[in-house]
Amino acid sequence: MKKIISPFLALCLGLLISGFATGTAQAASSHEDLQDRIDAAKVVLDEIMNTPDRSIPLNILKQATCVAVIPSLKKAAFVVGAEYGQGVVTCRTGHGWSGPVFIRLGGGSFGFQIGGQATDLILVAVNDHGFQDLLKSKFKIGGDAAASAGPVGRNSQAATDWKMSAELLTYSRSKGLFAGIDLNGASVSQNEDDTTIYYGQAFGFRTILKGDVPVPAGATTFVRTVAHAFVNAKVNN
């Protein structure tokens, strides 16, 4: 029995990983594709922040150093589960919020499961350590970067545990439900190719996220959405 199941599992794993890898390798994004991704990230933030009773608490927005949005993370499962998504990050600078850079998030899980879904994800860096994590070429959530499932509710007095230990707070929205999520084990990596395509030349992540590169015209509405949430948090909290 073991001789039959083991190769079967190995085959499923191989096909699944191959499928994701192939999709990644062939995904030579156009500027229009990347603009659509930024626009989708803005929509996700707008919809979540316009639902005060289930949005990110003001006291977290108030001290956020960076915000990453991954619209419609793709999840698939048949014996072996996997997830893969692409999104954007902007960080607070001394003169507002930075232009966005592009990231990938990937992870996997084992288990007997069949199904698939799309989920929006938001990662909020709440201190300088979280900001530094996002400058790395790749890091693992829960390993290289301490993370916690974020509390929700605009006026929620969030627990203080995350203030002492978390660098990133993680959220998900699936089928209209917005809640904190455990993303430990998932990896975040820079998408340098997409960032270069969008900006028209190669800029380092650090250079962009520190605000040394002007925000591209197509990204201003996304950046303003983040800035608006931050300003409101300062005023109302």
mmCIF file of C-alpha atoms in Angstrom:
data_model
loop_
_atom_site.group_PDB
_atom_site.id
_atom_site.type_symbol
_atom_site.label_atom_id
_atom_site.label_comp_id
_atom_site.label_asym_id
_atom_site.label_seq_id
_atom_site.Cartn_x
_atom_site.Cartn_y
_atom_site.Cartn_z
ATOM 1 C CA MET A 1 0.000 0.000 0.000
ATOM 2 C CA LYS A 2 2.798 2.383 0.891
ATOM 3 C CA LYS A 3 4.473 1.693 -2.454
ATOM 4 C CA ILE A 4 1.301 2.838 -4.220
ATOM 5 C CA ILE A 5 0.467 5.894 -2.089
ATOM 6 C CA SER A 6 3.972 7.383 -1.856
ATOM 7 C CA PRO A 7 4.529 7.699 -5.611
ATOM 8 C CA PHE A 8 0.998 9.038 -5.974
ATOM 9 C CA LEU A 9 1.610 11.751 -3.406
ATOM 10 C CA ALA A 10 4.958 12.557 -4.952
ATOM 11 C CA LEU A 11 3.343 12.856 -8.371
ATOM 12 C CA CYS A 12 0.610 15.175 -7.069
ATOM 13 C CA LEU A 13 3.176 17.323 -5.300
ATOM 14 C CA GLY A 14 5.365 17.449 -8.374
ATOM 15 C CA LEU A 15 2.515 18.417 -10.680
ATOM 16 C CA LEU A 16 1.236 21.080 -8.304
ATOM 17 C CA ILE A 17 4.624 22.688 -7.755
ATOM 18 C CA SER A 18 5.392 22.428 -11.450
ATOM 19 C CA GLY A 19 2.138 24.153 -12.294
ATOM 20 C CA PHE A 20 2.809 27.068 -9.968
ATOM 21 C CA ALA A 21 6.435 27.323 -11.062
ATOM 22 C CA THR A 22 5.495 27.260 -14.723
ATOM 23 C CA GLY A 23 2.865 29.947 -14.213
ATOM 24 C CA THR A 24 5.427 32.072 -12.393
ATOM 25 C CA ALA A 25 8.125 31.618 -14.992
ATOM 26 C CA GLN A 26 5.794 32.457 -17.877
ATOM 27 C CA ALA A 27 4.163 35.413 -16.125
ATOM 28 C CA ALA A 28 5.988 38.179 -17.965
ATOM 29 C CA SER A 29 3.667 40.915 -16.724
ATOM 30 C CA SER A 30 2.838 43.853 -18.957
ATOM 31 C CA HIS A 31 2.556 47.389 -17.613
ATOM 32 C CA GLU A 32 -1.227 47.051 -17.971
ATOM 33 C CA ASP A 33 -1.216 43.852 -15.897
ATOM 34 C CA LEU A 34 0.700 45.617 -13.152
ATOM 35 C CA GLN A 35 -1.607 48.629 -13.235
ATOM 36 C CA ASP A 36 -4.562 46.268 -12.844
ATOM 37 C CA ARG A 37 -2.863 44.733 -9.807
ATOM 38 C CA ILE A 38 -2.378 48.137 -8.193
ATOM 39 C CA ASP A 39 -5.960 49.131 -8.972
ATOM 40 C CA ALA A 40 -7.214 45.868 -7.451
ATOM 41 C CA ALA A 41 -5.174 46.534 -4.297
ATOM 42 C CA LYS A 42 -6.803 49.964 -3.980
ATOM 43 C CA VAL A 43 -10.272 48.424 -4.304
ATOM 44 C CA VAL A 44 -9.482 45.868 -1.583
ATOM 45 C CA LEU A 45 -8.349 48.610 0.809
ATOM 46 C CA ASP A 46 -11.306 50.850 -0.009
ATOM 47 C CA GLU A 47 -13.836 48.106 0.626
ATOM 48 C CA ILE A 48 -12.257 46.990 3.885
ATOM 49 C CA MET A 49 -11.711 50.463 5.320
ATOM 50 C CA ASN A 50 -15.295 51.437 4.477
ATOM 51 C CA THR A 51 -16.563 48.742 6.830
ATOM 52 C CA PRO A 52 -15.601 50.260 10.214
ATOM 53 C CA ASP A 53 -16.857 47.410 12.384
ATOM 54 C CA ARG A 54 -14.673 44.874 10.514
ATOM 55 C CA SER A 55 -11.668 46.924 9.375
ATOM 56 C CA ILE A 56 -8.125 47.344 10.679
ATOM 57 C CA PRO A 57 -8.144 49.079 14.116
ATOM 58 C CA LEU A 58 -7.161 52.744 14.184
ATOM 59 C CA ASN A 59 -4.392 52.218 16.711
ATOM 60 C CA ILE A 60 -2.702 49.807 14.295
ATOM 61 C CA LEU A 61 -3.105 52.092 11.272
ATOM 62 C CA LYS A 62 -1.709 54.929 13.347
ATOM 63 C CA GLN A 63 1.685 53.306 13.725
ATOM 64 C CA ALA A 64 1.850 51.261 10.525
ATOM 65 C CA THR A 65 5.204 51.561 8.775
ATOM 66 C CA CYS A 66 4.271 49.603 5.627
ATOM 67 C CA VAL A 67 1.155 48.099 4.064
ATOM 68 C CA ALA A 68 1.159 45.187 1.610
ATOM 69 C CA VAL A 69 -1.946 44.158 -0.321
ATOM 70 C CA ILE A 70 -2.194 40.884 -2.241
ATOM 71 C CA PRO A 71 -5.501 40.819 -4.133
ATOM 72 C CA SER A 72 -7.032 37.393 -4.780
ATOM 73 C CA LEU A 73 -4.343 35.086 -3.486
ATOM 74 C CA LYS A 74 -4.857 31.836 -5.359
ATOM 75 C CA LYS A 75 -5.256 28.692 -3.281
ATOM 76 C CA ALA A 76 -5.623 25.206 -4.689
ATOM 77 C CA ALA A 77 -5.668 21.786 -3.115
ATOM 78 C CA PHE A 78 -5.796 18.184 -4.237
ATOM 79 C CA VAL A 79 -4.047 16.003 -1.642
ATOM 80 C CA VAL A 80 -1.324 18.662 -1.432
ATOM 81 C CA GLY A 81 -2.257 22.284 -0.792
ATOM 82 C CA ALA A 82 -0.460 25.296 -2.185
ATOM 83 C CA GLU A 83 -0.965 29.030 -2.383
ATOM 84 C CA TYR A 84 0.494 31.739 -4.549
ATOM 85 C CA GLY A 85 -0.226 35.428 -4.958
ATOM 86 C CA GLN A 86 1.217 38.698 -6.149
ATOM 87 C CA GLY A 87 0.716 42.139 -4.697
ATOM 88 C CA VAL A 88 2.171 45.524 -3.853
ATOM 89 C CA VAL A 89 3.772 47.253 -0.877
ATOM 90 C CA THR A 90 4.024 50.904 0.106
ATOM 91 C CA CYS A 91 5.857 52.266 3.169
ATOM 92 C CA ARG A 92 5.631 55.434 5.207
ATOM 93 C CA THR A 93 8.386 57.972 4.592
ATOM 94 C CA GLY A 94 9.258 61.351 6.044
ATOM 95 C CA HIS A 95 7.082 63.021 3.403
ATOM 96 C CA GLY A 96 4.141 60.682 2.961
ATOM 97 C CA TRP A 97 3.941 57.154 1.565
ATOM 98 C CA SER A 98 6.284 55.614 -0.969
ATOM 99 C CA GLY A 99 5.636 54.423 -4.472
ATOM 100 C CA PRO A 100 4.627 50.753 -4.557
ATOM 101 C CA VAL A 101 6.908 47.804 -5.170
ATOM 102 C CA PHE A 102 5.763 44.372 -6.288
ATOM 103 C CA ILE A 103 6.014 41.210 -4.184
ATOM 104 C CA ARG A 104 5.138 37.521 -4.354
ATOM 105 C CA LEU A 105 3.756 35.386 -1.546
ATOM 106 C CA GLY A 106 3.951 31.618 -1.669
ATOM 107 C CA GLY A 107 3.473 28.714 0.714
ATOM 108 C CA GLY A 108 2.314 25.149 0.923
ATOM 109 C CA SER A 109 0.584 22.656 3.170
ATOM 110 C CA PHE A 110 0.078 18.906 3.184
ATOM 111 C CA GLY A 111 -3.210 17.191 3.826
ATOM 112 C CA PHE A 112 -6.026 15.308 2.185
ATOM 113 C CA GLN A 113 -8.033 18.190 0.775
ATOM 114 C CA ILE A 114 -9.853 19.025 -2.423
ATOM 115 C CA GLY A 115 -11.021 22.493 -3.392
ATOM 116 C CA GLY A 116 -9.878 25.988 -4.261
ATOM 117 C CA GLN A 117 -10.587 29.615 -3.441
ATOM 118 C CA ALA A 118 -9.309 33.155 -3.921
ATOM 119 C CA THR A 119 -8.506 35.305 -0.894
ATOM 120 C CA ASP A 120 -7.405 38.924 -0.496
ATOM 121 C CA LEU A 121 -4.510 39.398 1.917
ATOM 122 C CA ILE A 122 -3.194 42.444 3.769
ATOM 123 C CA LEU A 123 0.095 42.562 5.667
ATOM 124 C CA VAL A 124 0.758 45.510 7.981
ATOM 125 C CA ALA A 125 4.266 46.195 9.275
ATOM 126 C CA VAL A 126 3.884 47.806 12.685
ATOM 127 C CA ASN A 127 7.465 48.740 13.525
ATOM 128 C CA ASP A 128 10.880 49.258 11.982
ATOM 129 C CA HIS A 129 11.650 45.528 12.147
ATOM 130 C CA GLY A 130 8.664 44.864 9.914
ATOM 131 C CA PHE A 131 9.851 47.561 7.526
ATOM 132 C CA GLN A 132 13.311 46.014 7.379
ATOM 133 C CA ASP A 133 11.786 42.603 6.629
ATOM 134 C CA LEU A 134 10.105 44.035 3.547
ATOM 135 C CA LEU A 135 13.464 45.308 2.291
ATOM 136 C CA LYS A 136 14.851 41.771 2.214
ATOM 137 C CA SER A 137 14.884 39.892 -1.077
ATOM 138 C CA LYS A 138 12.990 37.052 0.621
ATOM 139 C CA PHE A 139 11.778 36.169 4.112
ATOM 140 C CA LYS A 140 9.525 33.629 5.770
ATOM 141 C CA ILE A 141 6.557 34.793 7.812
ATOM 142 C CA GLY A 142 6.776 33.420 11.328
ATOM 143 C CA GLY A 143 10.418 32.464 10.805
ATOM 144 C CA ASP A 144 12.442 35.452 9.656
ATOM 145 C CA ALA A 145 9.600 37.835 10.500
ATOM 146 C CA ALA A 146 7.485 37.515 13.645
ATOM 147 C CA ALA A 147 3.817 37.703 12.669
ATOM 148 C CA SER A 148 0.403 37.572 14.306
ATOM 149 C CA ALA A 149 -3.146 37.371 13.028
ATOM 150 C CA GLY A 150 -4.292 40.971 13.257
ATOM 151 C CA PRO A 151 -7.293 42.130 15.305
ATOM 152 C CA VAL A 152 -10.227 43.767 13.493
ATOM 153 C CA GLY A 153 -12.746 46.529 14.251
ATOM 154 C CA ARG A 154 -12.003 50.202 13.582
ATOM 155 C CA ASN A 155 -12.371 51.231 17.210
ATOM 156 C CA SER A 156 -11.198 47.961 18.679
ATOM 157 C CA GLN A 157 -8.778 48.282 21.559
ATOM 158 C CA ALA A 158 -6.460 45.631 20.187
ATOM 159 C CA ALA A 159 -4.620 43.337 22.553
ATOM 160 C CA THR A 160 -1.106 44.480 23.422
ATOM 161 C CA ASP A 161 0.642 41.165 22.667
ATOM 162 C CA TRP A 162 1.406 42.116 19.072
ATOM 163 C CA LYS A 163 3.026 45.374 20.211
ATOM 164 C CA MET A 164 5.654 43.421 22.073
ATOM 165 C CA SER A 165 6.347 40.594 19.660
ATOM 166 C CA ALA A 166 4.863 41.020 16.189
ATOM 167 C CA GLU A 167 6.584 42.715 13.286
ATOM 168 C CA LEU A 168 3.781 41.993 10.834
ATOM 169 C CA LEU A 169 0.027 41.740 11.359
ATOM 170 C CA THR A 170 -1.745 39.559 8.810
ATOM 171 C CA TYR A 171 -5.317 39.735 7.525
ATOM 172 C CA SER A 172 -7.470 37.944 4.972
ATOM 173 C CA ARG A 173 -10.781 38.543 3.242
ATOM 174 C CA SER A 174 -12.673 35.664 1.719
ATOM 175 C CA LYS A 175 -16.347 35.665 0.686
ATOM 176 C CA GLY A 176 -16.817 39.055 2.343
ATOM 177 C CA LEU A 177 -15.390 38.044 5.724
ATOM 178 C CA PHE A 178 -12.392 40.073 6.909
ATOM 179 C CA ALA A 179 -10.342 38.641 9.782
ATOM 180 C CA GLY A 180 -6.858 38.053 11.085
ATOM 181 C CA ILE A 181 -5.121 35.023 9.592
ATOM 182 C CA ASP A 182 -2.146 32.844 10.478
ATOM 183 C CA LEU A 183 0.277 33.002 7.547
ATOM 184 C CA ASN A 184 3.208 31.430 9.377
ATOM 185 C CA GLY A 185 5.298 29.412 6.958
ATOM 186 C CA ALA A 186 4.460 31.473 3.889
ATOM 187 C CA SER A 187 7.346 33.227 2.164
ATOM 188 C CA VAL A 188 7.442 36.772 0.795
ATOM 189 C CA SER A 189 9.874 37.702 -1.965
ATOM 190 C CA GLN A 190 10.599 40.758 -4.054
ATOM 191 C CA ASN A 191 9.351 40.776 -7.637
ATOM 192 C CA GLU A 192 12.155 42.803 -9.162
ATOM 193 C CA ASP A 193 11.121 42.140 -12.763
ATOM 194 C CA ASP A 194 7.615 43.526 -12.274
ATOM 195 C CA THR A 195 8.918 46.531 -10.347
ATOM 196 C CA THR A 196 11.378 47.319 -13.136
ATOM 197 C CA ILE A 197 8.671 46.990 -15.798
ATOM 198 C CA TYR A 198 6.315 49.296 -13.918
ATOM 199 C CA TYR A 199 8.910 52.001 -13.227
ATOM 200 C CA GLY A 200 10.605 51.707 -16.606
ATOM 201 C CA GLN A 201 14.027 51.184 -15.041
ATOM 202 C CA ALA A 202 15.664 49.194 -12.275
ATOM 203 C CA PHE A 203 15.292 50.732 -8.818
ATOM 204 C CA GLY A 204 16.165 48.898 -5.622
ATOM 205 C CA PHE A 205 13.320 48.102 -3.225
ATOM 206 C CA ARG A 206 15.017 50.105 -0.501
ATOM 207 C CA THR A 207 15.313 53.163 -2.747
ATOM 208 C CA ILE A 208 11.605 53.088 -3.646
ATOM 209 C CA LEU A 209 10.226 52.224 -0.212
ATOM 210 C CA LYS A 210 12.266 54.952 1.461
ATOM 211 C CA GLY A 211 10.581 57.492 -0.812
ATOM 212 C CA ASP A 212 13.572 58.352 -2.993
ATOM 213 C CA VAL A 213 11.633 57.613 -6.200
ATOM 214 C CA PRO A 214 8.530 59.653 -7.174
ATOM 215 C CA VAL A 215 5.205 57.814 -7.038
ATOM 216 C CA PRO A 216 4.213 56.864 -10.610
ATOM 217 C CA ALA A 217 1.037 58.571 -11.835
ATOM 218 C CA GLY A 218 -0.837 55.267 -12.076
ATOM 219 C CA ALA A 219 -0.123 54.464 -8.425
ATOM 220 C CA THR A 220 -1.162 57.754 -6.854
ATOM 221 C CA THR A 221 -4.736 56.672 -6.069
ATOM 222 C CA PHE A 222 -3.529 53.527 -4.291
ATOM 223 C CA VAL A 223 -0.944 55.481 -2.279
ATOM 224 C CA ARG A 224 -3.530 58.157 -1.423
ATOM 225 C CA THR A 225 -5.910 55.468 -0.191
ATOM 226 C CA VAL A 226 -3.258 54.207 2.223
ATOM 227 C CA ALA A 227 -2.336 57.753 3.265
ATOM 228 C CA HIS A 228 -6.000 58.655 3.815
ATOM 229 C CA ALA A 229 -6.469 55.693 6.161
ATOM 230 C CA PHE A 230 -3.318 56.701 8.042
ATOM 231 C CA VAL A 231 -4.349 60.353 8.383
ATOM 232 C CA ASN A 232 -7.813 59.371 9.596
ATOM 233 C CA ALA A 233 -6.223 57.109 12.183
ATOM 234 C CA LYS A 234 -4.107 59.993 13.474
ATOM 235 C CA VAL A 235 -7.106 62.312 13.659
ATOM 236 C CA ASN A 236 -9.640 59.895 15.118
ATOM 237 C CA ASN A 237 -7.532 57.822 17.479
#
